[in-house]
């Protein structure tokens, strides 16, 4: 614009004189247009006032007399107080909207959710909750003058509370809570914490009582048919750890994350397997020795017999006679011994070293003049069996 004015000022006066009349007319038109635009708001205001007066004059001259003639005016005058009274009643009886926040209260016990107006009373050193339905927000009132940590979108700060609701505290700190978020009130630790988050995972432990198991073990040195408790059982428990996930103030899922070892103590009961004799068709499964040469015989049937000595004897078969020197009748199992070595009544378990025969259980019941030291005479039912056996070396377990 400055350059345009300078260029115009440089035009010769003779040229301006020839253009003077058209420019003058153009300038007058511009001035008139500017004045018209500038005065337009005032003109509109004046027109509106005139229109309002005209409407009022017409209403007073024609509409109001018509309303009076038809009786509508009286009805309107009667209806207006009724309408106003009804409006007041509706406003006063309308429910006060409750808070839309979702709260989760943690105080060391099970988490409690608060959606809108609380349905329980709560009192602690830091927080008071009352069942008050008159307020806009839930009546979660903080104690004045305490230090509280605020975790707002992973930004932690510490504030000093007034006597105010939790909602008012957040508003005072300009912390907006989204409708999808929860307000976590953690008063279980030394420092109260208020956290705003979309999802909260609460870890809890559940103690599950358990009984004890009973284990039965054979005792080869305990008489069969008896038993004894060698370790008393004690009930225990296991601790199960769960992760509870909350969204919108509600529990949405629970997951078991770990389990401790059972603390129960097993009961151990030993039952006896020791017998004085086994059936003649039973066989030795294993022999167990002690350091002093004693031990026990383990049979396939599960029975056991204890012995205090193992010796090798020369055995001779015989089948004559009806009674033994000890007064017992002759039969398989009643054998002849040297009483100075094996007193009457001594019990044995006998089998041949060559594996040809398992004579089995025997008892010292007879004697013979030709039997000296570690010699035995084994009685058989028939002469043929005795002849077949003849004389053999035998392994003899002297039973306890």
XYZ file of C-alpha atoms in Angstrom, residues 8-397:
390
model
C 0.325 7.829 -7.156
C 2.111 10.813 -5.663
C 4.591 10.637 -8.513
C 1.861 11.064 -11.220
C 2.059 14.476 -12.889
C -0.544 17.039 -11.830
C -1.746 17.452 -15.405
C -2.783 13.826 -15.511
C -4.541 14.057 -12.160
C -6.476 17.115 -13.386
C -7.778 15.174 -16.390
C -8.839 12.269 -14.071
C -10.154 14.500 -11.303
C -13.879 14.229 -11.975
C -14.143 10.400 -12.273
C -11.991 9.874 -9.179
C -14.068 12.334 -7.223
C -17.285 10.456 -8.060
C -15.664 7.114 -7.112
C -14.494 8.537 -3.801
C -17.994 9.760 -2.961
C -19.457 6.312 -3.635
C -16.850 4.649 -1.386
C -17.562 7.061 1.435
C -21.320 6.472 1.189
C -20.823 2.643 1.237
C -18.592 2.793 4.298
C -21.097 4.931 6.155
C -23.891 2.531 5.246
C -21.977 -0.532 6.512
C -20.904 1.230 9.680
C -24.480 2.169 10.524
C -25.975 -1.250 9.713
C -25.998 -2.614 13.329
C -27.771 0.477 14.578
C -30.314 0.198 11.794
C -30.996 -3.475 12.638
C -31.441 -2.610 16.338
C -33.915 0.153 15.473
C -35.820 -2.153 13.122
C -36.097 -4.845 15.889
C -37.431 -2.346 18.418
C -39.983 -1.073 15.922
C -41.036 -4.655 15.113
C -41.459 -5.496 18.809
C -43.587 -2.401 19.383
C -45.731 -3.263 16.365
C -46.268 -6.865 17.607
C -47.139 -5.604 21.093
C -49.607 -3.042 19.641
C -51.286 -5.670 17.502
C -51.467 -8.144 20.433
C -53.004 -5.502 22.685
C -55.487 -4.405 20.033
C -56.643 -7.791 18.723
C -55.137 -10.928 20.484
C -55.715 -10.024 24.165
C -59.372 -8.970 23.632
C -59.961 -12.283 21.814
C -58.394 -14.236 24.711
C -60.588 -12.362 27.170
C -63.727 -13.085 25.127
C -62.987 -16.833 24.848
C -61.976 -17.252 28.551
C -58.502 -18.544 27.762
C -56.836 -15.869 29.892
C -58.518 -17.089 33.056
C -57.524 -20.630 32.348
C -53.909 -19.613 31.760
C -53.842 -17.604 35.018
C -55.134 -20.702 36.889
C -52.791 -23.152 35.168
C -49.545 -21.243 35.684
C -49.342 -21.728 39.534
C -50.211 -25.408 39.146
C -47.539 -25.886 36.496
C -44.926 -24.097 38.600
C -45.808 -26.156 41.695
C -45.560 -29.435 39.734
C -42.213 -28.376 38.346
C -40.866 -27.698 41.844
C -42.113 -31.079 43.098
C -40.478 -32.894 40.201
C -37.171 -31.145 40.754
C -37.176 -31.842 44.486
C -38.170 -35.509 44.142
C -35.663 -36.299 41.408
C -32.885 -38.671 42.504
C -29.522 -37.126 43.043
C -27.169 -38.812 40.606
C -24.647 -41.007 42.424
C -20.985 -41.081 41.671
C -19.957 -42.980 38.562
C -16.540 -43.936 39.933
C -15.657 -47.549 40.636
C -13.751 -47.955 43.914
C -11.813 -50.961 45.188
C -11.045 -50.923 48.926
C -8.003 -52.885 50.166
C -7.472 -53.039 53.928
C -5.795 -56.404 54.459
C -8.981 -58.442 54.182
C -10.836 -59.443 51.034
C -11.121 -56.542 48.509
C -14.458 -54.736 48.567
C -15.934 -52.948 45.588
C -17.944 -49.738 45.718
C -20.019 -48.792 42.691
C -21.915 -45.580 43.339
C -23.354 -45.245 46.831
C -21.626 -47.473 49.431
C -23.774 -50.231 50.908
C -21.692 -50.600 54.081
C -20.102 -48.503 56.821
C -16.347 -48.488 57.338
C -14.108 -46.766 59.869
C -10.299 -46.653 59.992
C -7.636 -44.163 60.988
C -7.370 -42.858 57.428
C -10.829 -43.329 55.923
C -14.504 -43.208 56.888
C -17.261 -44.619 54.700
C -20.921 -43.957 55.402
C -24.110 -45.101 53.695
C -25.162 -41.607 52.640
C -27.408 -41.352 49.586
C -27.822 -37.603 49.670
C -24.521 -36.622 48.133
C -23.420 -36.492 44.507
C -20.391 -38.661 45.142
C -19.777 -41.650 47.367
C -19.143 -40.578 50.945
C -15.574 -41.853 51.231
C -14.222 -39.252 53.649
C -10.487 -38.931 54.232
C -9.013 -37.965 57.579
C -7.532 -34.482 57.616
C -3.762 -33.945 57.743
C -2.489 -37.376 56.675
C 0.115 -38.097 54.013
C -1.237 -40.127 51.098
C 0.507 -41.366 47.988
C -1.316 -40.800 44.708
C -0.507 -43.065 41.760
C -2.008 -41.338 38.760
C -1.190 -43.036 35.469
C 2.105 -44.384 36.883
C 3.126 -40.976 38.252
C 3.474 -41.098 42.026
C 3.084 -38.028 44.231
C 2.437 -37.385 47.915
C -0.267 -35.026 49.178
C -1.640 -33.936 52.521
C -5.357 -34.524 52.842
C -8.083 -32.241 54.082
C -11.325 -33.517 55.545
C -12.767 -34.280 52.136
C -14.046 -37.088 50.000
C -11.745 -39.049 47.745
C -13.564 -37.647 44.725
C -13.043 -34.077 45.973
C -9.321 -34.755 46.546
C -8.893 -35.912 42.963
C -10.801 -32.914 41.650
C -8.642 -30.602 43.770
C -5.545 -32.165 42.220
C -7.040 -31.885 38.702
C -6.906 -35.652 38.234
C -9.648 -36.792 35.901
C -10.897 -40.348 36.240
C -12.012 -42.022 33.045
C -15.232 -44.042 33.124
C -13.194 -47.173 32.362
C -10.791 -46.593 35.260
C -10.951 -47.659 38.887
C -9.885 -45.863 42.052
C -7.865 -48.281 44.188
C -7.908 -47.372 47.894
C -5.062 -49.352 49.462
C -5.026 -48.814 53.230
C -3.359 -52.129 54.083
C 0.158 -50.688 54.453
C 1.743 -47.994 56.594
C 1.306 -45.327 53.909
C -2.207 -45.114 52.388
C -2.198 -45.185 48.594
C -4.778 -44.075 46.054
C -4.217 -45.409 42.531
C -6.112 -44.758 39.325
C -5.824 -47.557 36.772
C -7.738 -49.521 34.159
C -6.800 -52.973 35.471
C -5.739 -54.083 38.924
C -4.305 -57.493 39.863
C -4.680 -58.422 43.518
C -2.528 -61.289 44.815
C -4.004 -63.301 47.655
C -3.071 -66.461 49.545
C -5.552 -69.130 50.509
C -4.666 -71.702 53.186
C -6.145 -75.121 52.415
C -6.062 -77.680 55.265
C -4.928 -81.181 54.351
C -5.062 -84.540 56.037
C -2.135 -86.896 56.400
C -1.446 -90.046 54.424
C -0.787 -93.448 55.966
C 2.046 -95.603 54.657
C 2.169 -99.256 55.622
C 5.548 -100.959 55.654
C 6.345 -104.626 56.320
C 8.517 -105.378 59.336
C 10.227 -108.764 58.896
C 11.094 -108.955 62.587
C 7.562 -108.225 63.830
C 5.135 -111.104 64.419
C 2.606 -111.553 61.661
C -0.836 -110.230 62.586
C 0.547 -107.363 64.673
C 1.434 -103.804 63.726
C 2.940 -100.708 65.278
C 2.933 -96.974 64.521
C 6.498 -95.794 64.095
C 5.623 -92.236 63.001
C 2.467 -90.427 64.013
C 0.555 -88.586 61.304
C 0.009 -84.836 61.625
C -2.524 -82.817 59.540
C -1.033 -79.938 57.551
C -1.961 -77.370 54.970
C -0.934 -75.937 51.642
C -0.911 -72.273 50.641
C -2.393 -71.514 47.228
C -1.535 -68.156 45.655
C -4.083 -66.609 43.305
C -4.052 -63.528 41.054
C -7.469 -61.836 40.965
C -7.956 -59.419 38.057
C -10.354 -56.491 38.497
C -11.819 -54.272 35.779
C -14.496 -51.603 36.226
C -14.453 -52.409 39.931
C -15.491 -56.016 39.308
C -13.611 -59.298 39.600
C -13.277 -60.644 36.045
C -10.835 -63.556 36.397
C -8.897 -65.638 38.931
C -5.724 -67.612 38.192
C -3.792 -70.028 40.418
C -0.115 -69.067 40.180
C 1.643 -71.208 42.801
C 1.157 -73.817 45.526
C 3.404 -74.533 48.511
C 4.468 -77.956 49.684
C 2.063 -79.842 51.903
C 3.130 -79.541 55.552
C 1.291 -82.698 56.629
C 3.390 -85.420 58.282
C 2.851 -88.918 56.945
C 1.767 -91.663 59.324
C 3.969 -94.753 59.053
C 2.614 -98.084 60.266
C 4.695 -101.254 60.279
C 2.945 -104.611 60.055
C 4.588 -107.903 61.001
C 5.473 -110.695 58.529
C 7.386 -113.033 60.827
C 6.037 -116.578 61.209
C 7.300 -119.736 62.914
C 6.939 -121.857 59.793
C 5.859 -121.619 56.164
C 4.075 -124.050 53.872
C 6.256 -126.738 52.320
C 5.678 -125.429 48.812
C 6.893 -121.909 49.756
C 10.420 -121.005 48.783
C 13.108 -118.563 49.939
C 13.221 -115.364 47.914
C 16.189 -113.774 49.707
C 18.327 -114.081 52.805
C 19.188 -111.015 54.885
C 22.154 -111.141 57.255
C 23.186 -109.100 60.253
C 26.780 -108.455 61.245
C 26.660 -111.217 63.883
C 25.568 -113.865 61.385
C 21.915 -113.768 62.310
C 19.222 -112.502 59.983
C 15.903 -113.444 58.412
C 14.598 -115.447 55.492
C 12.296 -113.656 53.024
C 9.833 -115.990 51.291
C 7.887 -115.463 48.084
C 4.668 -115.514 50.075
C 5.810 -112.379 51.912
C 6.336 -114.236 55.174
C 9.642 -114.059 57.019
C 11.431 -116.233 59.549
C 14.283 -115.068 61.736
C 17.414 -117.171 62.271
C 20.379 -116.773 64.559
C 22.783 -119.186 62.856
C 23.487 -120.758 59.487
C 25.385 -124.081 59.388
C 26.141 -126.916 56.969
C 25.176 -130.398 58.198
C 25.463 -133.916 56.816
C 21.938 -135.300 56.597
C 20.866 -138.960 56.364
C 17.373 -140.139 55.473
C 15.330 -142.662 57.497
C 11.671 -143.761 57.590
C 11.269 -146.251 60.461
C 9.726 -145.862 63.898
C 6.488 -144.442 65.216
C 7.659 -142.253 68.059
C 10.662 -140.032 68.613
C 12.904 -139.859 71.646
C 11.243 -136.609 72.695
C 7.854 -138.267 72.717
C 6.616 -136.752 69.505
C 5.272 -138.955 66.733
C 7.466 -139.603 63.728
C 6.476 -137.423 60.728
C 8.029 -135.205 58.101
C 9.662 -132.321 59.919
C 10.479 -134.150 63.136
C 14.185 -134.923 62.705
C 16.924 -136.587 64.761
C 19.878 -134.529 66.076
C 22.712 -134.602 68.547
C 20.896 -133.087 71.596
C 24.202 -131.813 72.919
C 24.472 -129.605 69.830
C 20.807 -128.909 69.094
C 18.494 -129.297 72.101
C 15.085 -130.828 71.591
C 12.618 -128.278 70.268
C 15.190 -126.410 68.200
C 13.599 -125.279 64.932
C 15.319 -125.455 61.536
C 14.829 -124.646 57.896
C 16.641 -127.207 55.732
C 17.452 -127.625 52.027
C 20.123 -129.634 50.225
C 23.198 -127.863 48.953
C 22.808 -129.440 45.532
C 19.289 -128.002 45.193
C 17.683 -131.412 44.833
C 15.305 -131.020 47.763
C 13.884 -128.358 50.036
C 13.007 -130.239 53.213
C 11.627 -127.050 54.743
C 10.700 -126.532 58.376
C 11.982 -129.089 60.878
C 12.241 -129.455 64.649
C 14.748 -131.393 66.789
C 12.581 -134.230 68.158
C 14.667 -137.421 68.008
C 18.203 -138.685 68.477
C 20.397 -141.582 67.491
C 23.526 -143.211 68.821
C 25.278 -142.640 65.521
C 24.464 -138.916 65.311
C 27.345 -136.771 66.466
C 27.898 -133.022 66.169
C 26.494 -131.316 63.080
C 24.726 -134.364 61.730
C 20.999 -134.797 61.086
C 18.629 -137.645 60.299
C 15.693 -136.481 58.152
C 12.524 -138.573 58.429
C 10.583 -139.451 55.233
C 7.180 -141.056 54.899
C 8.321 -143.905 52.669
C 11.303 -146.155 52.407
C 11.666 -145.304 48.705
C 11.911 -141.564 49.452
C 14.521 -142.268 52.100
C 16.509 -144.413 49.701
C 16.304 -141.710 47.015
C 17.606 -139.090 49.383
C 20.323 -141.214 50.981
C 22.946 -138.938 52.502
C 23.509 -135.326 51.395
C 25.038 -132.125 52.649
C 22.380 -129.619 53.668
C 22.248 -125.945 54.510
C 20.537 -125.525 57.840
C 19.191 -122.257 59.248
